[in-house]
JSON list of C-alpha atoms and ligand atoms in Angstrom, two decimals:
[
{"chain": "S", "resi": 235, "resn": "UNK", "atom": "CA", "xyz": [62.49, 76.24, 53.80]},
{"chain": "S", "resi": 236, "resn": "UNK", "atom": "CA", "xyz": [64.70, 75.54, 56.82]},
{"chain": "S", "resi": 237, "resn": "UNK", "atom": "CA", "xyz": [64.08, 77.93, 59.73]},
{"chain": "S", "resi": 238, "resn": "UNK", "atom": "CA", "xyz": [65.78, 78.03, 63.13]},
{"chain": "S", "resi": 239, "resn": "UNK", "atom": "CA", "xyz": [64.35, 80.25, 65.82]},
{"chain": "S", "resi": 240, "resn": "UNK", "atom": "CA", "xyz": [66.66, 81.30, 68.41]},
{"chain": "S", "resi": 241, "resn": "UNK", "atom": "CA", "xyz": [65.53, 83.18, 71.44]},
{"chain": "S", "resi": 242, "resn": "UNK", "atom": "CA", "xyz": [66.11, 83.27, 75.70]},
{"chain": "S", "resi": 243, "resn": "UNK", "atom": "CA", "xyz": [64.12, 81.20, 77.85]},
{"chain": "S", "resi": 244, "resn": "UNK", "atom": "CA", "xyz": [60.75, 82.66, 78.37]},
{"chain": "S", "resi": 245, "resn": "UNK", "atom": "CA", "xyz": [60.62, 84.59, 74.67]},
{"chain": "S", "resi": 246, "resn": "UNK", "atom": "CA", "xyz": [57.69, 82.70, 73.78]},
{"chain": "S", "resi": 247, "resn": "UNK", "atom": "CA", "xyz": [59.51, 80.06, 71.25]},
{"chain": "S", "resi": 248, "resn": "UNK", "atom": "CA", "xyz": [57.78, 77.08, 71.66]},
{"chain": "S", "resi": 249, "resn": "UNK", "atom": "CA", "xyz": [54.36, 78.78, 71.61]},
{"chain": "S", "resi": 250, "resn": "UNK", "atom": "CA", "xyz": [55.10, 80.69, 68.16]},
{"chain": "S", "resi": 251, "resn": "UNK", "atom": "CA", "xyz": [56.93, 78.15, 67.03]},
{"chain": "S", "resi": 252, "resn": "UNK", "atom": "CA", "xyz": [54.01, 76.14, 66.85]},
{"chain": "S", "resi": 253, "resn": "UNK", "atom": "CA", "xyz": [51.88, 79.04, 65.17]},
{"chain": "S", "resi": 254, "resn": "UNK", "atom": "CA", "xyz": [54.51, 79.84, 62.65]},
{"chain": "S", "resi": 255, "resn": "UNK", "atom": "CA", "xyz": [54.53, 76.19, 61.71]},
{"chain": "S", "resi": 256, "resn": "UNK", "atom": "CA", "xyz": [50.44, 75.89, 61.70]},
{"chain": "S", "resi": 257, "resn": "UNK", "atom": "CA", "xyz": [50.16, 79.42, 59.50]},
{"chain": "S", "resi": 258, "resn": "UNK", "atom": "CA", "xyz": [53.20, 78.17, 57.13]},
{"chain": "S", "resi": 259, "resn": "UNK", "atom": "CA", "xyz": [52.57, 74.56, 56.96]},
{"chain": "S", "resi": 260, "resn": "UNK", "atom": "CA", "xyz": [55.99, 73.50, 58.05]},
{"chain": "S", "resi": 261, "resn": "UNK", "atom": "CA", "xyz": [56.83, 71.17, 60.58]},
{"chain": "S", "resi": 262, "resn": "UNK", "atom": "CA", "xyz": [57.99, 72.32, 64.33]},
{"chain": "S", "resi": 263, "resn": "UNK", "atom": "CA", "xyz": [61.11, 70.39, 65.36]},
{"chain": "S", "resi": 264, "resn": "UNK", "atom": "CA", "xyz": [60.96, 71.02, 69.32]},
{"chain": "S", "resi": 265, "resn": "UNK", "atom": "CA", "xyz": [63.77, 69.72, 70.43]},
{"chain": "S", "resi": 266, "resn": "UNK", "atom": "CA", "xyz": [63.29, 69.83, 73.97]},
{"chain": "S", "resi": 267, "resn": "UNK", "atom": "CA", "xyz": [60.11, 67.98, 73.50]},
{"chain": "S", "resi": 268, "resn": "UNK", "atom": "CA", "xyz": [61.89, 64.82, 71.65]},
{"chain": "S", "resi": 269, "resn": "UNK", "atom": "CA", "xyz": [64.46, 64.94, 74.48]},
{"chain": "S", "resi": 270, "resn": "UNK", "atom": "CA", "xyz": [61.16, 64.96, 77.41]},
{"chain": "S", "resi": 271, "resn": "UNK", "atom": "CA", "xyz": [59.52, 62.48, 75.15]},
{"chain": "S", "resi": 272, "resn": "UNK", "atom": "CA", "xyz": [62.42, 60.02, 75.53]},
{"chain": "S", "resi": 273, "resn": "UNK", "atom": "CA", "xyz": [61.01, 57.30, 77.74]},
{"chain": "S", "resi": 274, "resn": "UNK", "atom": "CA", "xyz": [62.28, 55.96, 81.11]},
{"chain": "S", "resi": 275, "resn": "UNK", "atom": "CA", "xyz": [63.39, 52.73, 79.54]},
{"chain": "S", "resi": 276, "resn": "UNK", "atom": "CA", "xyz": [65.91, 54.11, 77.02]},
{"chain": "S", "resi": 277, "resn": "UNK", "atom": "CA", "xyz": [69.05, 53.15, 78.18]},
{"chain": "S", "resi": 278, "resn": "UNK", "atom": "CA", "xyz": [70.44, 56.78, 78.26]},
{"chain": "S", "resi": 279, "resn": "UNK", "atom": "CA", "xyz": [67.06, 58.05, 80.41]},
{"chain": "S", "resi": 280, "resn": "UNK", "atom": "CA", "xyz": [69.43, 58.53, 83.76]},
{"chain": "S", "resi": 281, "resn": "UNK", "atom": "CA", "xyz": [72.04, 60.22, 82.02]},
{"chain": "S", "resi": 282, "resn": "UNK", "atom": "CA", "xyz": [69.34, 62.52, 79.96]},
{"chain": "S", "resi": 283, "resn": "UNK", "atom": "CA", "xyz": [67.51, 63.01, 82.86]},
{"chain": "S", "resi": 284, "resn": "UNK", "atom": "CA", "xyz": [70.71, 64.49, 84.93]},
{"chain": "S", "resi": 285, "resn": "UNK", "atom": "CA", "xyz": [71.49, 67.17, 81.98]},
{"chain": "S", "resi": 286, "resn": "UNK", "atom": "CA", "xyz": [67.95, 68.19, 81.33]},
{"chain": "S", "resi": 287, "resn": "UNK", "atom": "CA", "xyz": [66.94, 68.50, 84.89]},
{"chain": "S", "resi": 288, "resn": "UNK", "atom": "CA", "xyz": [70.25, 70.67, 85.77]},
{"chain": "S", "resi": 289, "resn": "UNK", "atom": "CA", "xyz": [69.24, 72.83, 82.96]},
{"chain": "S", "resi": 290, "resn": "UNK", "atom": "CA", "xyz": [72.55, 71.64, 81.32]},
{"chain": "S", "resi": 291, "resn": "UNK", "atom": "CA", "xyz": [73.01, 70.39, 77.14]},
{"chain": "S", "resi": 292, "resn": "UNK", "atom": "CA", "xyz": [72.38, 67.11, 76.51]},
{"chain": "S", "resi": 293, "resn": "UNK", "atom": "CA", "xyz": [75.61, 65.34, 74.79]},
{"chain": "S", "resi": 294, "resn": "UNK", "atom": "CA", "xyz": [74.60, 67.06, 70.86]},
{"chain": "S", "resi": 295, "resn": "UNK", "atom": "CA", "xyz": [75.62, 63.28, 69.49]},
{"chain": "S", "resi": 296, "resn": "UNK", "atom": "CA", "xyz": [72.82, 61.68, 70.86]},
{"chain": "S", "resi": 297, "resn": "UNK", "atom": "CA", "xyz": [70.66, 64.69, 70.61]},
{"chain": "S", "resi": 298, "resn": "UNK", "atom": "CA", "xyz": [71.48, 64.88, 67.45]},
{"chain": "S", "resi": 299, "resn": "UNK", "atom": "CA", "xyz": [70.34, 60.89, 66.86]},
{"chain": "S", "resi": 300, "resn": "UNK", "atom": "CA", "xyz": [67.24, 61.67, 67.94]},
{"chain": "S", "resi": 301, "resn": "UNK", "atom": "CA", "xyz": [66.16, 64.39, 65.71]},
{"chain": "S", "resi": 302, "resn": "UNK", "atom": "CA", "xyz": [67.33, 62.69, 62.67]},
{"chain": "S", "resi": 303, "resn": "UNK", "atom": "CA", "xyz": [65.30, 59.39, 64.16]},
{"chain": "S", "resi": 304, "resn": "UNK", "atom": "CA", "xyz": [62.40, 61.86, 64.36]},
{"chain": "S", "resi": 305, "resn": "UNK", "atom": "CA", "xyz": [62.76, 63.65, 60.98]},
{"chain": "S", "resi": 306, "resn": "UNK", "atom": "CA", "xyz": [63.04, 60.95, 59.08]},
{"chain": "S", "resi": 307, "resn": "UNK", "atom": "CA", "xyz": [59.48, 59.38, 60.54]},
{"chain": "S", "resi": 308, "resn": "UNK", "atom": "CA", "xyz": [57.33, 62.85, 59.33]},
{"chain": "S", "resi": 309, "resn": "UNK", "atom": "CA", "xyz": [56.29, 64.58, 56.08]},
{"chain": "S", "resi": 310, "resn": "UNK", "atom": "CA", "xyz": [58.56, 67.25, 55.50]},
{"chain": "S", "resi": 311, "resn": "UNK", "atom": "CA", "xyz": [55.73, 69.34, 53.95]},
{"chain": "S", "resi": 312, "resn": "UNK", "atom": "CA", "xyz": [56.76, 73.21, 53.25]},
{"chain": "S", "resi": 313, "resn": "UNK", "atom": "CA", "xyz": [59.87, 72.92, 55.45]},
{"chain": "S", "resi": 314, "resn": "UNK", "atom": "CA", "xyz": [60.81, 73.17, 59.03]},
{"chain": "S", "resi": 315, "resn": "UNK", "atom": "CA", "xyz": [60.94, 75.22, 61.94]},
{"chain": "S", "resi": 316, "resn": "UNK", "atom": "CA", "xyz": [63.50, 74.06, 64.58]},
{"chain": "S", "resi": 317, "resn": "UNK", "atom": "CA", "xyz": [63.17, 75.44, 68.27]},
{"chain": "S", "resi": 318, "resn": "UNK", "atom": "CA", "xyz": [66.46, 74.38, 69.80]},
{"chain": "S", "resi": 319, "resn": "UNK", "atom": "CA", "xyz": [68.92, 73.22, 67.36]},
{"chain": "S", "resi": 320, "resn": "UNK", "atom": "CA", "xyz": [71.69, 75.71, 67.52]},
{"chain": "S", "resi": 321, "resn": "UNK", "atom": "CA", "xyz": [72.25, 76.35, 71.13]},
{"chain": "S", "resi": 322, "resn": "UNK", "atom": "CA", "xyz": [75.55, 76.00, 70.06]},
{"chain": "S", "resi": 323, "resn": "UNK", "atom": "CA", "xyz": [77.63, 76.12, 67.05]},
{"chain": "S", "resi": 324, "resn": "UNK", "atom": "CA", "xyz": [79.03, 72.26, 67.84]},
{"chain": "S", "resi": 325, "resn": "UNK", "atom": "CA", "xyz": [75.27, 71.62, 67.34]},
{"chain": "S", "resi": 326, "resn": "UNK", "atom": "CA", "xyz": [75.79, 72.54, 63.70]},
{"chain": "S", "resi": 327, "resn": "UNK", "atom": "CA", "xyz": [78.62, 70.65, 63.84]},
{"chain": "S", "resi": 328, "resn": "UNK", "atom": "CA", "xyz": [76.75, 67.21, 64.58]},
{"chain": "S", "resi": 329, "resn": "UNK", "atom": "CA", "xyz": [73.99, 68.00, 62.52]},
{"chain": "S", "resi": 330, "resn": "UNK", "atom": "CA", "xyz": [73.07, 70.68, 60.01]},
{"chain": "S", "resi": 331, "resn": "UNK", "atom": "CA", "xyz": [70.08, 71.39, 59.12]},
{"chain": "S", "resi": 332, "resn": "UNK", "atom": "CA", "xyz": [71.38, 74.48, 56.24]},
{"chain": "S", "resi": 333, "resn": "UNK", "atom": "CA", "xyz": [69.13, 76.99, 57.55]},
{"chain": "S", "resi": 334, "resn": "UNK", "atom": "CA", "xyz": [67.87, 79.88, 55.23]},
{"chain": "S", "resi": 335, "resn": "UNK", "atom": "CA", "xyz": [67.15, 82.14, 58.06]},
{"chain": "S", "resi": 336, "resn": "UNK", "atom": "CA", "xyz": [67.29, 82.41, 61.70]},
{"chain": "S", "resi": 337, "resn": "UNK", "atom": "CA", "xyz": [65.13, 84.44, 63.74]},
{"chain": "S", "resi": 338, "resn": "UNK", "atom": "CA", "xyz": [66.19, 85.71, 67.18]},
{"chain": "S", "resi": 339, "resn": "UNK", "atom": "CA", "xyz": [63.72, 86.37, 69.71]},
{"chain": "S", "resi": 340, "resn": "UNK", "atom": "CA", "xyz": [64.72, 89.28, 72.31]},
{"chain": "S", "resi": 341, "resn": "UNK", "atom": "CA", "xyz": [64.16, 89.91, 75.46]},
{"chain": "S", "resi": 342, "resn": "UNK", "atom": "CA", "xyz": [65.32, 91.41, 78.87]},
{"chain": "S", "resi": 343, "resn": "UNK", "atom": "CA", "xyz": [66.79, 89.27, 81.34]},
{"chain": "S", "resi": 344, "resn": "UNK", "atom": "CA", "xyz": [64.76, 89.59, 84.25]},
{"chain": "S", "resi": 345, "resn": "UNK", "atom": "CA", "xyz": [61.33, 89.26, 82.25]},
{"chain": "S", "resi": 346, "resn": "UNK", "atom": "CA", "xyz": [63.05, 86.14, 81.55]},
{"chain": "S", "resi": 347, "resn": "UNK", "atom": "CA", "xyz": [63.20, 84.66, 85.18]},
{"chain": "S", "resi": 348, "resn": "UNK", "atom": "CA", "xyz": [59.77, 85.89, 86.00]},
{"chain": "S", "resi": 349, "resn": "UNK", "atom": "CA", "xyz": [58.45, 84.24, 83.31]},
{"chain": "S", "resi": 350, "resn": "UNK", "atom": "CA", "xyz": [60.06, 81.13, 83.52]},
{"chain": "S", "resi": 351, "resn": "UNK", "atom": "CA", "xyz": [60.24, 81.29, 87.52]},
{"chain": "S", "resi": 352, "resn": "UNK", "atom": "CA", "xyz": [55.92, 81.45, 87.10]},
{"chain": "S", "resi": 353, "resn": "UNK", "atom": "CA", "xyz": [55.37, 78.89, 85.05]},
{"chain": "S", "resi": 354, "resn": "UNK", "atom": "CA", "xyz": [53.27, 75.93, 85.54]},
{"chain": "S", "resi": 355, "resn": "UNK", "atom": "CA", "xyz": [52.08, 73.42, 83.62]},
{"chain": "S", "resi": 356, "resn": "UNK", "atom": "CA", "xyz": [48.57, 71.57, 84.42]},
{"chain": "S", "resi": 357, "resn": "UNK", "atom": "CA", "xyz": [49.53, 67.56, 84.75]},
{"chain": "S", "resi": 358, "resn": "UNK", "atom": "CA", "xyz": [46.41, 66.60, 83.00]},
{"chain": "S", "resi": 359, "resn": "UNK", "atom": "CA", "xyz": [46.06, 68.38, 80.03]},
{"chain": "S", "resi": 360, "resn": "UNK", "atom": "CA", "xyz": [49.75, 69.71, 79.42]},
{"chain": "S", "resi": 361, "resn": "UNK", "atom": "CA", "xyz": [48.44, 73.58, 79.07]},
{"chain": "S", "resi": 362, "resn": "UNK", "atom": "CA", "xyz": [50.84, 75.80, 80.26]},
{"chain": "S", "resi": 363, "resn": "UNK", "atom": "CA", "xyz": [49.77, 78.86, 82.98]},
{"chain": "S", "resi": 364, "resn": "UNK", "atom": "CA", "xyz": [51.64, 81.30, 84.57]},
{"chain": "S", "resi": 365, "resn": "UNK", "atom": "CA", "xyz": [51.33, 82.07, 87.81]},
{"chain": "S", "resi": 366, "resn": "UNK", "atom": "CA", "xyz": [52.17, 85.77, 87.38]},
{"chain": "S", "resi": 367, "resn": "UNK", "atom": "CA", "xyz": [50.54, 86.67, 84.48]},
{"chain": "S", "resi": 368, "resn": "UNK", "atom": "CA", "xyz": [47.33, 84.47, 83.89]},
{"chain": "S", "resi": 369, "resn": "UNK", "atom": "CA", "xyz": [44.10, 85.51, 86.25]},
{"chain": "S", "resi": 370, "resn": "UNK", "atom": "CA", "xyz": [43.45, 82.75, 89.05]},
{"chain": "S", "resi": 371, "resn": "UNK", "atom": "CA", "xyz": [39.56, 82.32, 87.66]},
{"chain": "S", "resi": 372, "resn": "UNK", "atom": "CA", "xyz": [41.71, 81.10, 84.71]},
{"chain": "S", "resi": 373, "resn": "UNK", "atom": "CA", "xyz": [43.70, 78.57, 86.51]},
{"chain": "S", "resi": 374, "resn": "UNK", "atom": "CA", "xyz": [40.87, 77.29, 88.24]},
{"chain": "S", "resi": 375, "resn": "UNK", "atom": "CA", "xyz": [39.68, 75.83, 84.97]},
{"chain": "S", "resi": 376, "resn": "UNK", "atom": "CA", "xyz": [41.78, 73.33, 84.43]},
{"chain": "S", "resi": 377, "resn": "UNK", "atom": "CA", "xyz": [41.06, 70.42, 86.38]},
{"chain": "S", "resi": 378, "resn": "UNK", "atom": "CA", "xyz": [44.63, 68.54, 86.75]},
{"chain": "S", "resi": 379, "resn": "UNK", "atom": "CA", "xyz": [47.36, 69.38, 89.28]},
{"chain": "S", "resi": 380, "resn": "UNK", "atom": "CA", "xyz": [49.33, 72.40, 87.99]},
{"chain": "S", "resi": 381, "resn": "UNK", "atom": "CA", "xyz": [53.48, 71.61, 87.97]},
{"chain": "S", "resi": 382, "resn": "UNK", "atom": "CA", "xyz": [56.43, 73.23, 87.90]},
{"chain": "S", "resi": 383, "resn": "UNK", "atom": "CA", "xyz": [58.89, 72.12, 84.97]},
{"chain": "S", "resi": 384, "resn": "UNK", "atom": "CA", "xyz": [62.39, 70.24, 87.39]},
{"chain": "S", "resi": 385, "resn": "UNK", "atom": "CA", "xyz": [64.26, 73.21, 85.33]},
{"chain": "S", "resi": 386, "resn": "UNK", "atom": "CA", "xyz": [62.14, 75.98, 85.49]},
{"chain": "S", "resi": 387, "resn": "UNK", "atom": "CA", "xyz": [63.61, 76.67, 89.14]},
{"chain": "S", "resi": 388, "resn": "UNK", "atom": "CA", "xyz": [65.38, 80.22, 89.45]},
{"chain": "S", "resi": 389, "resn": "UNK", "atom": "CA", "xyz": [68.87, 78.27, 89.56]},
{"chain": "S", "resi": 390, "resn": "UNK", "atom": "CA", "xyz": [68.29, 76.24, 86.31]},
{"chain": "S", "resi": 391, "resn": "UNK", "atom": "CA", "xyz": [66.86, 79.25, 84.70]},
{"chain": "S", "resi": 392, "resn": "UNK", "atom": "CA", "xyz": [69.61, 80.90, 84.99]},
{"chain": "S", "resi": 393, "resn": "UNK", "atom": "CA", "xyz": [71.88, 78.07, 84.20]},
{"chain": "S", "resi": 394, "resn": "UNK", "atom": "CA", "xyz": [69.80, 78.24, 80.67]},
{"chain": "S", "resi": 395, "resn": "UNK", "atom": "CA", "xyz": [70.25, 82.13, 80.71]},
{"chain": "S", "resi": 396, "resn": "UNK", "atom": "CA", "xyz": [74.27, 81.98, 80.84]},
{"chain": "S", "resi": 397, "resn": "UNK", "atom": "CA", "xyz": [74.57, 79.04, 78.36]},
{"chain": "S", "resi": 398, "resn": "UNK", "atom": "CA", "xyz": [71.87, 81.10, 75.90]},
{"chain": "S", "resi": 399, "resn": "UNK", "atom": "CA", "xyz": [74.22, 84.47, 75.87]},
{"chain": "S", "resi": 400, "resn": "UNK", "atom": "CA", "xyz": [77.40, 82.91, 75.98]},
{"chain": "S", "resi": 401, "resn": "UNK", "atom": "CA", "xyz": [76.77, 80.27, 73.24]},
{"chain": "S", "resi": 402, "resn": "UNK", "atom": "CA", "xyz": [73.89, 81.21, 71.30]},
{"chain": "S", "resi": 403, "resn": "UNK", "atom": "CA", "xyz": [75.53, 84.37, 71.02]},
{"chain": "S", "resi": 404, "resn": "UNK", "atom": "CA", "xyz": [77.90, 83.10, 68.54]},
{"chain": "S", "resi": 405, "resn": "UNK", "atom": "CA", "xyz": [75.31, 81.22, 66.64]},
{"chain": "S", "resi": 406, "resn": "UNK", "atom": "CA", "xyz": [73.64, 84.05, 65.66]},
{"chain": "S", "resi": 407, "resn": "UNK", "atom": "CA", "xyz": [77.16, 86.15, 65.25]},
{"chain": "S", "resi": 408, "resn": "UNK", "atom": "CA", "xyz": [77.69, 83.23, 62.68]},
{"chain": "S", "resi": 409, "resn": "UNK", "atom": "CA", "xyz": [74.62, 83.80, 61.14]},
{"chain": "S", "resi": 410, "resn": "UNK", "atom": "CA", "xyz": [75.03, 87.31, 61.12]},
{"chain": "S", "resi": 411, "resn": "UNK", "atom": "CA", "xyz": [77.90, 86.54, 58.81]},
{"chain": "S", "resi": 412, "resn": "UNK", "atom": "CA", "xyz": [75.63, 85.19, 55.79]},
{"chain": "S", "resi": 413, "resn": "UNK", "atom": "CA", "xyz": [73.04, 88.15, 56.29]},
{"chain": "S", "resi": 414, "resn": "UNK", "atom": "CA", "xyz": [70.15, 84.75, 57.50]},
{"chain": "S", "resi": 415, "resn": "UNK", "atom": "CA", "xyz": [69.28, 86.42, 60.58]},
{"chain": "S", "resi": 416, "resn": "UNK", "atom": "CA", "xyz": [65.80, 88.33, 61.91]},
{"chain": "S", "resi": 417, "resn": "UNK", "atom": "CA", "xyz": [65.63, 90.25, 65.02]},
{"chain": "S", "resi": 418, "resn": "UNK", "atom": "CA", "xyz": [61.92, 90.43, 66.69]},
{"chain": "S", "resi": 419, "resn": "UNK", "atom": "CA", "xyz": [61.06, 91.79, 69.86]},
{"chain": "S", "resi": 420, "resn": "UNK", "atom": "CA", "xyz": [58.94, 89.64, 72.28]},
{"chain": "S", "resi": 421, "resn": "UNK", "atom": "CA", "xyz": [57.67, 91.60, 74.78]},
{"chain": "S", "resi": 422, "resn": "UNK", "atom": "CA", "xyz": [54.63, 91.68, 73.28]},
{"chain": "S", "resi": 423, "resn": "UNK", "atom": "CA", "xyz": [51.74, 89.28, 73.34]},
{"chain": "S", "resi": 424, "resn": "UNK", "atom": "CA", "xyz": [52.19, 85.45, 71.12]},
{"chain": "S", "resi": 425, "resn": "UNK", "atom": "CA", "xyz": [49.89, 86.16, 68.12]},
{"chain": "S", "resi": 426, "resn": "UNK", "atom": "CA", "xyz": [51.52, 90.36, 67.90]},
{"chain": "S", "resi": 427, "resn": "UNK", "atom": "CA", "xyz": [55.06, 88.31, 67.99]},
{"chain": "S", "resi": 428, "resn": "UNK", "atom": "CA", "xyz": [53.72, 85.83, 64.91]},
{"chain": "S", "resi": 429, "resn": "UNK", "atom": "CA", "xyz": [52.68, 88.39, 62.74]},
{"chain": "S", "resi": 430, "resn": "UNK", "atom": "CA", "xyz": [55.66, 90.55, 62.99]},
{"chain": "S", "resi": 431, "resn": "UNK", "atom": "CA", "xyz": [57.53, 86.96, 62.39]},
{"chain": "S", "resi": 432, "resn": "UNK", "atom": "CA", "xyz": [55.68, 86.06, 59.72]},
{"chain": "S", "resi": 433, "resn": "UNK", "atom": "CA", "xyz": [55.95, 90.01, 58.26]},
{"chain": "S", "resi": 434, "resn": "UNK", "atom": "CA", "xyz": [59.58, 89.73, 58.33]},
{"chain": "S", "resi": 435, "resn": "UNK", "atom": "CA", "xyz": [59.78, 86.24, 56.53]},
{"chain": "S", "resi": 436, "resn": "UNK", "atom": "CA", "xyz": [57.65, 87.23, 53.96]},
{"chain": "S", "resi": 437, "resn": "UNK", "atom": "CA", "xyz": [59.68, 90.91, 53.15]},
{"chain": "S", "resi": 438, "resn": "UNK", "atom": "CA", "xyz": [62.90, 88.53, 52.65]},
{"chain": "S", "resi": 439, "resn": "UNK", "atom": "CA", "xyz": [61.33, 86.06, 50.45]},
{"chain": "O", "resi": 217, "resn": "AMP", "atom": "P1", "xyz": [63.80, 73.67, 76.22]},
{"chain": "O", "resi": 217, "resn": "AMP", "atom": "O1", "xyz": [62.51, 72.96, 76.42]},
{"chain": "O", "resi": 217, "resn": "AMP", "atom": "O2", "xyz": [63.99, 74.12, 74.80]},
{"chain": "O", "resi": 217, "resn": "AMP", "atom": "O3", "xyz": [64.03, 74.77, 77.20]},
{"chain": "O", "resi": 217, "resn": "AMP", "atom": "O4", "xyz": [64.98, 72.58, 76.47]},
{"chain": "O", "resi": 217, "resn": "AMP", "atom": "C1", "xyz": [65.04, 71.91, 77.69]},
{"chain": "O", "resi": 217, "resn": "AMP", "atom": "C2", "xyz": [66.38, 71.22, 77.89]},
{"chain": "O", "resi": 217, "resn": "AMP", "atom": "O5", "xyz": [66.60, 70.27, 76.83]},
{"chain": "O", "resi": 217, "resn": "AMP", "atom": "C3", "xyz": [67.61, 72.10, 77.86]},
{"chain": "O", "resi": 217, "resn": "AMP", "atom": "O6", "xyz": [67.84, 72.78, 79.08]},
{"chain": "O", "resi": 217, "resn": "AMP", "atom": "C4", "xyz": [68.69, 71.04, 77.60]},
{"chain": "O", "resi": 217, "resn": "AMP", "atom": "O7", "xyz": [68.94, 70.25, 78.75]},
{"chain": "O", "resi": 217, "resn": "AMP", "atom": "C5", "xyz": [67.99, 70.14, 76.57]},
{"chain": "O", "resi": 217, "resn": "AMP", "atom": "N1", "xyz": [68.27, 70.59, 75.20]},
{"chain": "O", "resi": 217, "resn": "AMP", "atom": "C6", "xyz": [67.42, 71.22, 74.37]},
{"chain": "O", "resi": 217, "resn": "AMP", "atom": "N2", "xyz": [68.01, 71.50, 73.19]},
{"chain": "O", "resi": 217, "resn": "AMP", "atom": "C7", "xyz": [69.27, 71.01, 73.27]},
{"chain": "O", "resi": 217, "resn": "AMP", "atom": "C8", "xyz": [70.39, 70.99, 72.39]},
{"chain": "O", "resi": 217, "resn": "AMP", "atom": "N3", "xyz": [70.35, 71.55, 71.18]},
{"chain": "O", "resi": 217, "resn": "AMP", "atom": "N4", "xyz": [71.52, 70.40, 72.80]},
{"chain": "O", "resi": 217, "resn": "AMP", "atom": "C9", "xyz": [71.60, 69.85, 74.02]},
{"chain": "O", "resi": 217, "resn": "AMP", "atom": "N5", "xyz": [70.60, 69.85, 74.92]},
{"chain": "O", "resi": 217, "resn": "AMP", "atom": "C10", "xyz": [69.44, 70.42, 74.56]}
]
């Protein structure tokens, strides 16, 4: 099974992504973790680097490179669960995946930017806190230096925010078309979000 979750910045994707994937057995395709993972000596870095940290797309042919590179390195086990491939409908266009469903993620706007705006990310460890929402007692466990992701600034947040509802908007429209998508709410806390997800898969299987 090929899943694509869709959903603004801030809606919790990567986090339930990588629950889905753990409860389902599938594997998570995070695309914006290949692109970080991309070292500084790959000959595309600077250029990579400019997009990512303007919170601009990447050019989808060598995005779309690098997932195949990384697909075609793993087990594909029950399926998989791509967070970020289908931004945009050229993205299909590059590369298709032939997703059976899609599952869109909504949420308000401005929860959005406060949630992306707060969040930090602790150097050592790669946990991710939020300043707004997680108690300070909390942040004092971790031990490394807590940083803020170059595009998680209110300006590249937003950037994200217009690109997500102008084109995203007519990936799911598309999907819409062959009946493959799934609405969820996600206001509510990660493992609330999962179940519901995981609910709604299993009532269209
Ligand atoms: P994310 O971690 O999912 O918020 O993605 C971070 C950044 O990676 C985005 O702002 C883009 O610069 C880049 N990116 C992620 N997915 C894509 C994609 N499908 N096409 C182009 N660029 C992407």
């Amino acid at each position: 099974m090929r899943i694509l979750l869709l959903g603004p910045q801030g809606s919790g994707k990567g986090t339930i992504a990588k629950k889905i994937s753990q409860e389902l057995n599938m594997n998570h395709i995070d695309v914006g973790n290949i692109l970080r993972s991309v070292p500084p000596s790959h000959p595309r870095y600077d250029e990579l680097n400019k997009y990512m940290s303007a919170g601009e797309l990447v050019p989808q042919d060598f995005v779309a490179t690098l997932i195949k590179e990384h697909i075609a390195e793993i087990d594909p086990k029950d399926g998989y669960i791509f967070d970020g491939w289908g931004r945009s409908l050229e993205d299909l266009k590059h590369f298709d995946p032939n997703y059976d469903f899609v599952i869109v993620f909504e949420l308000p706007r401005e929860i959005s930017i406060k949630r992306i705006t707060g969040r930090r990310i602790c150097s050592t460890n790669n946990k991710v806190y939020n300043i707004f929402t997680l108690p300070k007692e909390e942040l004092l466990e971790c031990d490394g230096e807590l940083v803020q992701r170059e595009d998680d600034t209110e300006e590249a947040v937003n950037r994200r925010l217009d690109i997500y509802y102008s084109e995203t908007s007519k990936v799911i429209a598309h999907f819409e078309s062959q009946a493959k998508v799934i609405r969820i709410n996600a206001e509510p806390l990660p493992d609330e979000i999962v179940q519901n997800t995981i609910s709604a898969l299993k009532s269209r299987l």
